Structure formats: structure tokens, C-alpha cells
CSV table of N, CA and C in Angstrom, one decimal:
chain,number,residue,atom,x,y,z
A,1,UNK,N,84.5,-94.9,16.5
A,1,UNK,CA,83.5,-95.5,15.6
A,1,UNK,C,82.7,-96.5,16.4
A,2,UNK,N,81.3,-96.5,16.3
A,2,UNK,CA,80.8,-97.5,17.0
A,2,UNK,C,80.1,-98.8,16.3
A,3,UNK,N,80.1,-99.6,17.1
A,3,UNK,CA,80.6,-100.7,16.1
A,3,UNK,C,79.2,-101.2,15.8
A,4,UNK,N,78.8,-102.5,14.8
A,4,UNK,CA,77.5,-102.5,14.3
A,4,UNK,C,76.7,-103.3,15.4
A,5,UNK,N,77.4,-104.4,16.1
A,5,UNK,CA,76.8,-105.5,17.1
A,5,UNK,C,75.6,-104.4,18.3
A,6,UNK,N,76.5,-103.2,17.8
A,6,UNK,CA,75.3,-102.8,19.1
A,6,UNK,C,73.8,-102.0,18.7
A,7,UNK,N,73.6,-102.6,17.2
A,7,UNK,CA,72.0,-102.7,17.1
A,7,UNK,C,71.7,-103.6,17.6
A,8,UNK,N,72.1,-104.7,18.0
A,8,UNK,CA,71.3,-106.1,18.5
A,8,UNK,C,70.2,-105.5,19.4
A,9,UNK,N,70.3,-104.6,20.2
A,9,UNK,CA,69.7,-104.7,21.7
A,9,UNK,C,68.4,-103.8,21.4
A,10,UNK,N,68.3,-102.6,20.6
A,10,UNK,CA,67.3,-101.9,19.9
A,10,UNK,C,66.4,-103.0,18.8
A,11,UNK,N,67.4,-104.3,18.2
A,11,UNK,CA,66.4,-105.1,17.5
A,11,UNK,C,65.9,-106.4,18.3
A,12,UNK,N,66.3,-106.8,18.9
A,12,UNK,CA,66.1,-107.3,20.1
A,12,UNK,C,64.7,-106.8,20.9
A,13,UNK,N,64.4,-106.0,21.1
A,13,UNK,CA,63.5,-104.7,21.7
A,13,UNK,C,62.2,-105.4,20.6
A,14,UNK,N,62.4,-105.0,19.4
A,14,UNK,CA,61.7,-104.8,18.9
A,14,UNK,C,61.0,-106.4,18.2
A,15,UNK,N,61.7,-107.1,18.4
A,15,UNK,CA,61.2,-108.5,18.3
A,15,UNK,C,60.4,-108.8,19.6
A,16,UNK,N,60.9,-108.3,20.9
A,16,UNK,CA,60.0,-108.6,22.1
A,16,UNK,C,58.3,-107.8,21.6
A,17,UNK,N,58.4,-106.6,21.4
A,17,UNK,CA,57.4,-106.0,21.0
A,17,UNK,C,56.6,-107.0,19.9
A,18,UNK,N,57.1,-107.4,19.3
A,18,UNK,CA,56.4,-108.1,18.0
A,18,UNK,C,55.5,-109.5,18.8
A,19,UNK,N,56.5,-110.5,19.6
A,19,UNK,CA,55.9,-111.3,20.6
A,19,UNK,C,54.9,-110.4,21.4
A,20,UNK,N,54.9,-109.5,22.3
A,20,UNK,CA,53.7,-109.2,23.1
A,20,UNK,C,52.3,-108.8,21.8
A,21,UNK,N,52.5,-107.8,20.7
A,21,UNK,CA,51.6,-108.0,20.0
A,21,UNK,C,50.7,-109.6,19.5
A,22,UNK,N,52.0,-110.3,19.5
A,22,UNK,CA,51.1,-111.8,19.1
A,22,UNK,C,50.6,-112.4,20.2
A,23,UNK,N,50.8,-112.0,21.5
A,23,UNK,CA,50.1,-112.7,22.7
A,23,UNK,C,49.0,-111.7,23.0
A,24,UNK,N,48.8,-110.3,22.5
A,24,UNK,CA,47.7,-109.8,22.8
A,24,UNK,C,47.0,-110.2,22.0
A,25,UNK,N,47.2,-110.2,20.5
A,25,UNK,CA,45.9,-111.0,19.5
A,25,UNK,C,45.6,-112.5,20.2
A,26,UNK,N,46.3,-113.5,20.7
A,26,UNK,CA,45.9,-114.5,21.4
A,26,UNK,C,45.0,-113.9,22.7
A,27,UNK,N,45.0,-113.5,23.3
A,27,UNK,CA,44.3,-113.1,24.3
A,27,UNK,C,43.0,-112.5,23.9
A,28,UNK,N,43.0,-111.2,22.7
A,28,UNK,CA,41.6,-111.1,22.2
A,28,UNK,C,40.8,-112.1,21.8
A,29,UNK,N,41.4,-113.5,21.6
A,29,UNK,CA,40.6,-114.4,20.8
A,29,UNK,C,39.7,-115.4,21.6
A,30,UNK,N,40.3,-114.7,23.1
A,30,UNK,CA,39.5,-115.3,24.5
A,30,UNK,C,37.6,-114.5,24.4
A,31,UNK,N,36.9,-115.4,24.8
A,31,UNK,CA,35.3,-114.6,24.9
A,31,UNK,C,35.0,-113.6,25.8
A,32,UNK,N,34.6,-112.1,25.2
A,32,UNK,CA,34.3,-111.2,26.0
A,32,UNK,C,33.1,-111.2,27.2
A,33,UNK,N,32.2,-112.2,26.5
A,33,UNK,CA,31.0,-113.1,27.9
A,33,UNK,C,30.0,-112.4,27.2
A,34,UNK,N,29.2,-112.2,27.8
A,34,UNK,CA,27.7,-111.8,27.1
A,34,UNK,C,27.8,-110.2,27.0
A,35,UNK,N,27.0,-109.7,26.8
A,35,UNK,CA,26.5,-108.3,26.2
A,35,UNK,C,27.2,-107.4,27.6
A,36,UNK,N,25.8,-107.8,28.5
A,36,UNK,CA,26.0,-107.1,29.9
A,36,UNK,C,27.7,-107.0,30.3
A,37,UNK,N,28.3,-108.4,30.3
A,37,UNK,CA,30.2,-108.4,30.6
A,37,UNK,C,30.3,-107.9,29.9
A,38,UNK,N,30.2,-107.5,28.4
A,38,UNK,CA,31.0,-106.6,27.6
A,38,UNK,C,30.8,-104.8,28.2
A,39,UNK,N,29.8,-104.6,28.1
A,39,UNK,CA,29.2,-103.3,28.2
A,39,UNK,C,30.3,-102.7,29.6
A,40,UNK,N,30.0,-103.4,30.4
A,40,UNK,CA,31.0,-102.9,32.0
A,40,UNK,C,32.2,-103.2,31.4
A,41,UNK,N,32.9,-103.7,30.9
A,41,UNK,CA,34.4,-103.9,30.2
A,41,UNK,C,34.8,-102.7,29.7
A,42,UNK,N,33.3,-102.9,28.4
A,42,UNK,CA,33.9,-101.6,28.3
A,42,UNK,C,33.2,-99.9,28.8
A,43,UNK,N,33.4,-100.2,29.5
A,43,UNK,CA,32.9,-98.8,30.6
A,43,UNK,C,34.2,-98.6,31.2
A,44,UNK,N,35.0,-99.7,31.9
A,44,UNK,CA,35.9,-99.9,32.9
A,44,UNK,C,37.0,-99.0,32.2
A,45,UNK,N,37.2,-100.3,30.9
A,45,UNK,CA,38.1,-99.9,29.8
A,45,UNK,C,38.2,-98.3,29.7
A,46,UNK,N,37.0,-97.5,29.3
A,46,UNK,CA,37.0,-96.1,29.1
A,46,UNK,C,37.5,-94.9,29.7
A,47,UNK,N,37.0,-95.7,31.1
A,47,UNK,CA,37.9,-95.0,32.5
A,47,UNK,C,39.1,-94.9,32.9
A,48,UNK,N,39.3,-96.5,32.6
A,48,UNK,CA,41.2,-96.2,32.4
A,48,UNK,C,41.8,-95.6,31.3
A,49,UNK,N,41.2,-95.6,30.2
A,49,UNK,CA,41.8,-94.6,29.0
A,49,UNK,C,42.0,-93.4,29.5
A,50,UNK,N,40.8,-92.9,30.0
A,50,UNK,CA,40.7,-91.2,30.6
A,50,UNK,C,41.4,-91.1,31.6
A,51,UNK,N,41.7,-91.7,32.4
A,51,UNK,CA,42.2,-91.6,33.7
A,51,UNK,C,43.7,-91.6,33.2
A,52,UNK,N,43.8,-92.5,32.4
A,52,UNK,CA,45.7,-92.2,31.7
A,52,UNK,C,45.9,-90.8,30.7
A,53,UNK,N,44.8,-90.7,30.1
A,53,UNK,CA,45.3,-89.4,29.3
A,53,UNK,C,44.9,-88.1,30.7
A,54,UNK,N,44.5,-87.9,31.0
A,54,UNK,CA,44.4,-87.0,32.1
A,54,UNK,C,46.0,-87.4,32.6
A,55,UNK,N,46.5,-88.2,33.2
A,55,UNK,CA,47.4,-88.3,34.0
A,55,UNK,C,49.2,-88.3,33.5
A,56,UNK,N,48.5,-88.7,32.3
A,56,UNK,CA,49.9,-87.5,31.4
A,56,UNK,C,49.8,-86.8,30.6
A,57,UNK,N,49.0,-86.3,31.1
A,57,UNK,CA,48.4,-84.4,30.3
A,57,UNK,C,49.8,-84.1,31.7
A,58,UNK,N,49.0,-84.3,32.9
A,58,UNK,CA,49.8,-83.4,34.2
A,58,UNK,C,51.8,-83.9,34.2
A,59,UNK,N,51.8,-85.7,33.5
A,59,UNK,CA,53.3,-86.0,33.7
A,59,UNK,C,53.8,-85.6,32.6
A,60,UNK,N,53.2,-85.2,31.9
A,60,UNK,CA,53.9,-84.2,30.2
A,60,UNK,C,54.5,-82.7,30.9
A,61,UNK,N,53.6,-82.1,31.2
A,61,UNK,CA,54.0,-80.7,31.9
A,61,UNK,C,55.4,-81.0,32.9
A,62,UNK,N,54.9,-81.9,33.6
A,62,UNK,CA,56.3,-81.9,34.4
A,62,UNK,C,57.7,-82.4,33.9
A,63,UNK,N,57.5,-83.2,33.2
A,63,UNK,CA,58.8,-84.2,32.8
A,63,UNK,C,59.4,-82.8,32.1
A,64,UNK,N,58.2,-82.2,31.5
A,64,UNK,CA,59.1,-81.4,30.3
A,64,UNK,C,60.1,-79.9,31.0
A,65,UNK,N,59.6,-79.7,32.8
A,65,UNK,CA,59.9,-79.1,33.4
A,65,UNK,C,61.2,-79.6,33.9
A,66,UNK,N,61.5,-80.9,34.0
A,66,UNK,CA,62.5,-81.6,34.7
A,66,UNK,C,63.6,-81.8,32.9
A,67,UNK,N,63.2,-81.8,32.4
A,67,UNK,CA,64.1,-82.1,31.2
A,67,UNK,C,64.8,-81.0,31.0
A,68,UNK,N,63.7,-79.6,30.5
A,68,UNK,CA,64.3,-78.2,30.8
A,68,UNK,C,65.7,-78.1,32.2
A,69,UNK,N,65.5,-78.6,33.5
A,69,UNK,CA,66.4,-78.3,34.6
A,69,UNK,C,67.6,-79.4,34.0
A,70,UNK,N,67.4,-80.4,33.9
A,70,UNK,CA,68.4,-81.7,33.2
A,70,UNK,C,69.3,-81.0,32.5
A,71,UNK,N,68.4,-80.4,31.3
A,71,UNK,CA,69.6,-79.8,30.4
A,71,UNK,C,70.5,-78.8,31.1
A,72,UNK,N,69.6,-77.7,31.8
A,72,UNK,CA,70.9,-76.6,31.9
A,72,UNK,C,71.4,-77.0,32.9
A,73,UNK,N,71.7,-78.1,33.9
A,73,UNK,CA,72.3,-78.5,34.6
A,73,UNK,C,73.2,-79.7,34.3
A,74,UNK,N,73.1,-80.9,33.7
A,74,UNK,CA,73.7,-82.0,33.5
A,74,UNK,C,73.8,-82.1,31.8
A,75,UNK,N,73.1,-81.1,30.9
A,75,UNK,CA,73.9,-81.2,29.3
A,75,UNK,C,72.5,-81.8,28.5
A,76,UNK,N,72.9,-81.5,27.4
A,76,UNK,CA,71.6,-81.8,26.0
A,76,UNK,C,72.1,-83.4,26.2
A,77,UNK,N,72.7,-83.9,25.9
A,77,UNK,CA,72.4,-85.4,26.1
A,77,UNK,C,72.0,-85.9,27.0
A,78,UNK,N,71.8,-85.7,28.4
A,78,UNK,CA,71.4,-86.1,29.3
A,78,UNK,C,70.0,-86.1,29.2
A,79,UNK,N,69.4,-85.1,28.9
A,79,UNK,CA,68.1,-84.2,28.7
A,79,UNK,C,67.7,-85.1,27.7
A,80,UNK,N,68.3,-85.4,26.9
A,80,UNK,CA,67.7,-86.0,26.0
A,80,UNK,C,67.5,-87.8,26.1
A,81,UNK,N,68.2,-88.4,27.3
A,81,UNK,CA,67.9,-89.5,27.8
A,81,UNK,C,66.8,-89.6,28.9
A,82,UNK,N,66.7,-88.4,29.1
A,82,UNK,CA,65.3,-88.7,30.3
A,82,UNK,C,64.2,-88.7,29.2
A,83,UNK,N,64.0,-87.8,28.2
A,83,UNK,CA,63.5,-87.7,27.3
A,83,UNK,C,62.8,-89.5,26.9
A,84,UNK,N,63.8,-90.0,26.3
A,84,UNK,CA,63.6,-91.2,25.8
A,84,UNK,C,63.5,-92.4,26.5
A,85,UNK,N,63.4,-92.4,28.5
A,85,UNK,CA,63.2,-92.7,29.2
A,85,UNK,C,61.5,-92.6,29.9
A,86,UNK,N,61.1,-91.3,29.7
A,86,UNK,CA,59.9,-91.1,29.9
A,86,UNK,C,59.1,-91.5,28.5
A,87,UNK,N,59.2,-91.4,27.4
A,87,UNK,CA,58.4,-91.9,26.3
A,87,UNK,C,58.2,-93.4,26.5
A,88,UNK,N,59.3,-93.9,26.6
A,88,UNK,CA,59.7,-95.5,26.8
A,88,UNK,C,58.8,-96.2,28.0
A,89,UNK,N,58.8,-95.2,29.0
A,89,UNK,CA,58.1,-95.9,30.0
A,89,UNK,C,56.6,-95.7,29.9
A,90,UNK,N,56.4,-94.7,28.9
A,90,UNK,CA,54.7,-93.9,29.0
A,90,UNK,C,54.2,-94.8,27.8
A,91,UNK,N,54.8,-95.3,27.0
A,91,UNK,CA,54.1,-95.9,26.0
A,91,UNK,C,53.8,-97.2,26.4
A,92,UNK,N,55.0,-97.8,27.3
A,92,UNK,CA,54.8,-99.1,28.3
A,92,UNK,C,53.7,-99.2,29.3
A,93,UNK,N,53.3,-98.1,29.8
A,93,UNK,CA,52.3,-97.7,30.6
A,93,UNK,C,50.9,-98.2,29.9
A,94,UNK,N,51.1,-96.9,28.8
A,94,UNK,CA,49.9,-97.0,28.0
A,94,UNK,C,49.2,-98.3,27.3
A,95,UNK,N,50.0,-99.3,26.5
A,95,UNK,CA,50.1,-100.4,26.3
A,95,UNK,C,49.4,-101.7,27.0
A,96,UNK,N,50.3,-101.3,28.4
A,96,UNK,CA,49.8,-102.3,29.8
A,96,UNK,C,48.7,-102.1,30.1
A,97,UNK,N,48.2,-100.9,30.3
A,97,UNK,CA,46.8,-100.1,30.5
A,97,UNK,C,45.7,-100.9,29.5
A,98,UNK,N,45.9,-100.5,28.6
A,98,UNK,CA,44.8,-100.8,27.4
A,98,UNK,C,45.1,-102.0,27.5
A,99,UNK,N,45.9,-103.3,27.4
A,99,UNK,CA,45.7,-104.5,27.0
A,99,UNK,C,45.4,-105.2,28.6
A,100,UNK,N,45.6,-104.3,29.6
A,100,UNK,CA,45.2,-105.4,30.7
A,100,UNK,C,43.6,-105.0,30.7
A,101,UNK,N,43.1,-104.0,30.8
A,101,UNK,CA,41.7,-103.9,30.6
A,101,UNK,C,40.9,-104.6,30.2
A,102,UNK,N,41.8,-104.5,28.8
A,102,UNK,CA,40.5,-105.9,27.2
A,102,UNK,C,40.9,-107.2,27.9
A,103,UNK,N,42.5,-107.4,28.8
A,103,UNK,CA,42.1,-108.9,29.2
A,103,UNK,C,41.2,-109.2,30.5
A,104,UNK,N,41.0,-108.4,31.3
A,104,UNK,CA,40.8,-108.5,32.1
A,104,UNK,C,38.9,-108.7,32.3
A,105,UNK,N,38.0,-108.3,31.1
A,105,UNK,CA,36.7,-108.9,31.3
A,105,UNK,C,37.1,-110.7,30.7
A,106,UNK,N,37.9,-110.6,30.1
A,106,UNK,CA,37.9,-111.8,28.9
A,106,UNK,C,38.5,-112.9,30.4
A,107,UNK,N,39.1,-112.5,31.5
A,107,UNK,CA,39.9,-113.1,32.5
A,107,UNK,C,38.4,-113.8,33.1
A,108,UNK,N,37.4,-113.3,33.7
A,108,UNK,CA,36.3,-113.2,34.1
A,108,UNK,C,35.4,-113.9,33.4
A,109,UNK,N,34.9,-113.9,32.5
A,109,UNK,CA,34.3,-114.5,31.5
A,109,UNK,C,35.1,-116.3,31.5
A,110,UNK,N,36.5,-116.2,31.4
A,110,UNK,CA,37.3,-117.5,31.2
A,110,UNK,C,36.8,-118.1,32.6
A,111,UNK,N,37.0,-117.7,33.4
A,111,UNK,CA,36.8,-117.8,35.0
A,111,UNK,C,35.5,-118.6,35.4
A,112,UNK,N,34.1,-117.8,34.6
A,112,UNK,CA,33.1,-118.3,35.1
A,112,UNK,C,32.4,-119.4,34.1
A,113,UNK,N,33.0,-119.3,32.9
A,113,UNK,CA,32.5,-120.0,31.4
A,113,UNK,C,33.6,-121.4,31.6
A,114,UNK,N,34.9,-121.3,32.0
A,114,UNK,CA,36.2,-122.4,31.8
A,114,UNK,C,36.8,-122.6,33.1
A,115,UNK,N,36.7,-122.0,33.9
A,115,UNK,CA,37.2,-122.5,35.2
A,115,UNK,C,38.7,-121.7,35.4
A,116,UNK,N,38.7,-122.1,36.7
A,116,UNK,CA,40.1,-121.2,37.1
A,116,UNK,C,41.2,-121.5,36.2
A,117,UNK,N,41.7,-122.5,35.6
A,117,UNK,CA,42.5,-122.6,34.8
A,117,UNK,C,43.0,-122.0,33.8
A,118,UNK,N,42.0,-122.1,33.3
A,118,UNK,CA,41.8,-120.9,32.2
A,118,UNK,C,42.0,-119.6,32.0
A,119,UNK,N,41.0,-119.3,33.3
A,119,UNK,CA,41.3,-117.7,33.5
A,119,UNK,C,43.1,-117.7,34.2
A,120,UNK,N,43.4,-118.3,34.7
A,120,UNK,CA,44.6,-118.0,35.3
A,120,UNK,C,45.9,-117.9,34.2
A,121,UNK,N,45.4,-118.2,32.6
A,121,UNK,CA,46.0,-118.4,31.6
A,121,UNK,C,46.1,-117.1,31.0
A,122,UNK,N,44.8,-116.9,31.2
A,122,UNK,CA,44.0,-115.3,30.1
A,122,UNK,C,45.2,-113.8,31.0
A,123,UNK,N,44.8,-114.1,32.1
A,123,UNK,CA,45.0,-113.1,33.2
A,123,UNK,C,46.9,-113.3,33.2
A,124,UNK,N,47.5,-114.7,32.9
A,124,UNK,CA,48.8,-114.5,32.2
A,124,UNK,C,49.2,-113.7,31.5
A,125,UNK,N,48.9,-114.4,30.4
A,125,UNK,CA,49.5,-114.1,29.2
A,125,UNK,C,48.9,-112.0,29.1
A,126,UNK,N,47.5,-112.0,29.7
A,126,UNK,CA,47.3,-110.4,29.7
A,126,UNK,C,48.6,-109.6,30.4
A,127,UNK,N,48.8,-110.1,31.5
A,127,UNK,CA,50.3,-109.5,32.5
A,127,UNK,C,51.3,-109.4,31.3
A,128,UNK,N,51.4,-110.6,30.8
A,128,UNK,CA,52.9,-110.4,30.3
A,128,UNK,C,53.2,-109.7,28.9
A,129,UNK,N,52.0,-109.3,28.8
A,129,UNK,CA,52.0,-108.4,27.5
A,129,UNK,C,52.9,-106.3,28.2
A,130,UNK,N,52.5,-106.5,29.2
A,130,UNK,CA,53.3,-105.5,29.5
A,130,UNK,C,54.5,-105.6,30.1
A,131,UNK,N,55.1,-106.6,30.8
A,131,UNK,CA,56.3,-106.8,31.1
A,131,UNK,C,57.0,-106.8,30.0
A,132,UNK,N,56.7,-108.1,28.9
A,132,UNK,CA,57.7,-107.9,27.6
A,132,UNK,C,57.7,-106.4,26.9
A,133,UNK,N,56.6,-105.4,26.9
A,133,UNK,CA,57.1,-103.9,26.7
A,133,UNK,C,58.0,-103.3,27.7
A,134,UNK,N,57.7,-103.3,28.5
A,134,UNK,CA,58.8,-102.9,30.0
A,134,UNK,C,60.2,-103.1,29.2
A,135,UNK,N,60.4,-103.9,29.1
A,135,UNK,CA,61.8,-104.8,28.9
A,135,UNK,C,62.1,-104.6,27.5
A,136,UNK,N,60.9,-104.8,26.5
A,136,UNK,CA,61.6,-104.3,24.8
A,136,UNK,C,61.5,-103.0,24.7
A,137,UNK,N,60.9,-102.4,25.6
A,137,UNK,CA,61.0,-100.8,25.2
A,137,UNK,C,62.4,-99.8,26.0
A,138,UNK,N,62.9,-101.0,26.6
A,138,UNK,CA,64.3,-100.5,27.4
A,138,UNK,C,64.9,-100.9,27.0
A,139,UNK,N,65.0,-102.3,26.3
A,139,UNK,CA,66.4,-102.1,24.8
A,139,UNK,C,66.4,-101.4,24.1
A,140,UNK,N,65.0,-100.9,23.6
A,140,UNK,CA,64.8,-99.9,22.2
A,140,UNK,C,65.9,-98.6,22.5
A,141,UNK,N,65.0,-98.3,23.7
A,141,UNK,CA,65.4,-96.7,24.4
A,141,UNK,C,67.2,-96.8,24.3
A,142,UNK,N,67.6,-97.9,25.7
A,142,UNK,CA,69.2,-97.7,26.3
A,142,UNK,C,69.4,-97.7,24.9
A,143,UNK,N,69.6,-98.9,24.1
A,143,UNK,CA,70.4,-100.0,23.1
A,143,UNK,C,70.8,-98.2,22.4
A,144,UNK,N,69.4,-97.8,21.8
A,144,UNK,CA,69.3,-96.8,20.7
A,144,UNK,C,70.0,-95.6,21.5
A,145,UNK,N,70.0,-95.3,22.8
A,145,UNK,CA,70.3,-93.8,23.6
A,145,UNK,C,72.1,-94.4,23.1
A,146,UNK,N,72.6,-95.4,23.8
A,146,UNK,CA,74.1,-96.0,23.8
A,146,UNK,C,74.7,-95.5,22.4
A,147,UNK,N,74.1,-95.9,21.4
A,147,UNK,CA,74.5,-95.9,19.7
A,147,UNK,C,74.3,-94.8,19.4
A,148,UNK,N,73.4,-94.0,19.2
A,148,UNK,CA,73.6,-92.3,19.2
A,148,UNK,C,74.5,-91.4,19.6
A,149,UNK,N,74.2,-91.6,20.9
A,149,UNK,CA,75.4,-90.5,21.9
A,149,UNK,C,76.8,-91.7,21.8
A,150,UNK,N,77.2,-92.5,21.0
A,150,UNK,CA,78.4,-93.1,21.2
A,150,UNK,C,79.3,-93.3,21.9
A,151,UNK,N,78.3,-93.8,23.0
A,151,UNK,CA,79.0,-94.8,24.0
A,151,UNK,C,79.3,-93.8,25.8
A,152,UNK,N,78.1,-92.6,25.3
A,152,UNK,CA,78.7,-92.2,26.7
A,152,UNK,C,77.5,-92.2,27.4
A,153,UNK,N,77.9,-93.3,28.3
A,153,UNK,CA,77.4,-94.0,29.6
A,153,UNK,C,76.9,-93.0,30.6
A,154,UNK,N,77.6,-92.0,31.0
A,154,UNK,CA,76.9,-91.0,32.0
A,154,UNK,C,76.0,-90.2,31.3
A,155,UNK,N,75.7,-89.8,30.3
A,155,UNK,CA,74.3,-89.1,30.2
A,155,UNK,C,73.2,-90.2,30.2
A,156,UNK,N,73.7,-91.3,29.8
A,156,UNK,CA,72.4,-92.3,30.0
A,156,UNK,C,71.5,-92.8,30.9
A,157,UNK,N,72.4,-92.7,31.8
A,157,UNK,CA,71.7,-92.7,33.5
A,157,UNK,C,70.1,-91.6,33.2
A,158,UNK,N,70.4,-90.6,32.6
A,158,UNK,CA,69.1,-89.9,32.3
A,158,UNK,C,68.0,-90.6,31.9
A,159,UNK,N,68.2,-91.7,31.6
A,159,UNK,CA,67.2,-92.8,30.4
A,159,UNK,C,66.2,-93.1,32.0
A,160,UNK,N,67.1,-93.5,33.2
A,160,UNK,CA,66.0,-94.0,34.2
A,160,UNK,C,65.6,-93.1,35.3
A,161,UNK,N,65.9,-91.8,35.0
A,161,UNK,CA,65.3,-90.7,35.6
A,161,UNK,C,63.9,-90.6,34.6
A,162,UNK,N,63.7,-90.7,33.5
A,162,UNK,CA,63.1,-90.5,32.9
A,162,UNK,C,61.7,-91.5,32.9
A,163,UNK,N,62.1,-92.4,33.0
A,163,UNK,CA,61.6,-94.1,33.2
A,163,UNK,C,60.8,-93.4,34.7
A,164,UNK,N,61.3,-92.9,35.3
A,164,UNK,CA,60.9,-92.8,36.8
A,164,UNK,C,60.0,-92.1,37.1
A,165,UNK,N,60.0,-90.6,36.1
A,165,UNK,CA,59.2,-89.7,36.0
A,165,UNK,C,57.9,-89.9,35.6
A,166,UNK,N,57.7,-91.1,35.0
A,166,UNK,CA,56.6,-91.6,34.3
A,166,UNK,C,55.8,-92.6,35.4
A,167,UNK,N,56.7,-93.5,35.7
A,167,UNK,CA,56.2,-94.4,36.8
A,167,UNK,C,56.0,-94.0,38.2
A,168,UNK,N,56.0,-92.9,38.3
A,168,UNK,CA,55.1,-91.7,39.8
A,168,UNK,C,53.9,-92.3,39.5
């Protein structure tokens, strides 16, 4: 039987997620700069959207190639931790992508409007919006992979093959 203490780490996860959402609304509230800084932001912005959906169009095909070999070699639970390793990491990806972008004219704008200080704050708190996913989306994944499969530790290892597959 597995015991209840070990939701902590999947809720835990998700309270970090709740913090990075409240530091990205703080960060949108920074000035995008004039028309012209907006317009190239968002151009920049658009390119990195595409450039990520194109780039796991190609890490979807593969992971799902490597999940297929996982299973008939190392077992359905295993397969199914790379699984929730590569989601975990790709939604972390995706997340960091999009919010460092929107901070990143707002970083510039702070820069030339407030001085380095400022921006060195913007261009913060924008970073750390994806670290705290990094880290709450690896409680979500392990905490939730550990309490499902009840407690067995060797297919979990799959959780950071999965993680890995995504971060190529």
C-alpha cells in the first residue's frame, strides 16, 4: 500500500507552477517599449514558436520511436516513464520558450527606459520562470511516476531518459 505523504511532491510541483505563473504575470506588467520594440518582439516571439513546434514535430517522432524500443526491451512501465519524462521536459521547454521571449523585449525596453537595474530584474525573474517549471514539473512527473507504479524505482530511471530526449 502506498502511503498518502507521497502526494506531497506532485503537490509541491504544482504550487511551484502556480509561483512561476504569478512571476510571469509580474513580468508582463513590465513595458513592451514603443510600437517599433513591440513589433520585432513580436516577430522574434513568432520565430521561436515555429522554430519549437517544428522541433518537436521531429522530437515527437523520435521519442515515440525510443519509447516503442523501451517497451519491448525494458517493460510498459519503463516506457511509460520516458513517456512522462519527455512531456515533462517539453512542456518545460515550451513554457521557458514563450515566457523568455515576452521577457526578453520587456528586458530591453527596462534597460533603455530604467537602467540596468531594472532590466537585470525583468531578465530575472523572466529566467526563473523556467527553472521553477524545470523543477515543479519533475516533482509532478517523478512524485506522480513513484505513486502509480508503487514504488518501483527502476523503471523510473526512464522518467530521465525521457527528460533527455527532449533536451537534444
Amino acid at each position: 500500500m502506498i502511503e498518502s505523504y507521497l502526494a506531497i511532491p506532485p503537490l509541491l510541483g504544482f504550487v511551484g507552477l502556480l509561483i512561476a505563473l504569478g512571476i510571469y504575470v509580474v513580468v508582463n506588467r513590465f513595458p513592451e517599449g514603443s510600437d517599433d520594440v513591440k513589433k520585432i518582439g513580436d516577430q522574434i516571439h513568432l520565430g521561436a514558436m515555429t522554430f519549437m513546434r517544428t522541433e518537436y514535430l521531429y522530437l515527437t517522432i523520435f521519442t515515440i520511436i525510443v519509447i516503442g524500443l523501451v517497451w519491448m526491451s525494458l517493460g510498459q512501465n519503463t516506457a511509460i516513464a520516458v513517456l512522462a519524462g519527455a512531456l515533462s521536459s517539453s512542456i518545460a521547454g515550451w513554457i521557458g520558450m514563450y515566457s523568455a521571449t515576452k521577457a526578453n523585449v520587456r528586458t530591453a525596453t527596462a534597460a533603455s527606459e530604467s537602467g540596468a537595474e531594472t532590466a537585470l530584474s525583468v531578465a530575472f525573474y523572466g529566467g526563473s520562470i523556467m527553472g521553477l517549471c524545470v523543477a515543479s514539473l519533475g516533482l509532478i512527473g517523478l512524485g506522480s511516476l513513484y505513486y502509480q507504479l508503487s514504488g518501483d524505482a527502476h523503471s523510473i530511471e526512464g522518467f530521465a531518459m525521457g527528460a533527455s530526449i527532449v533536451a537534444l
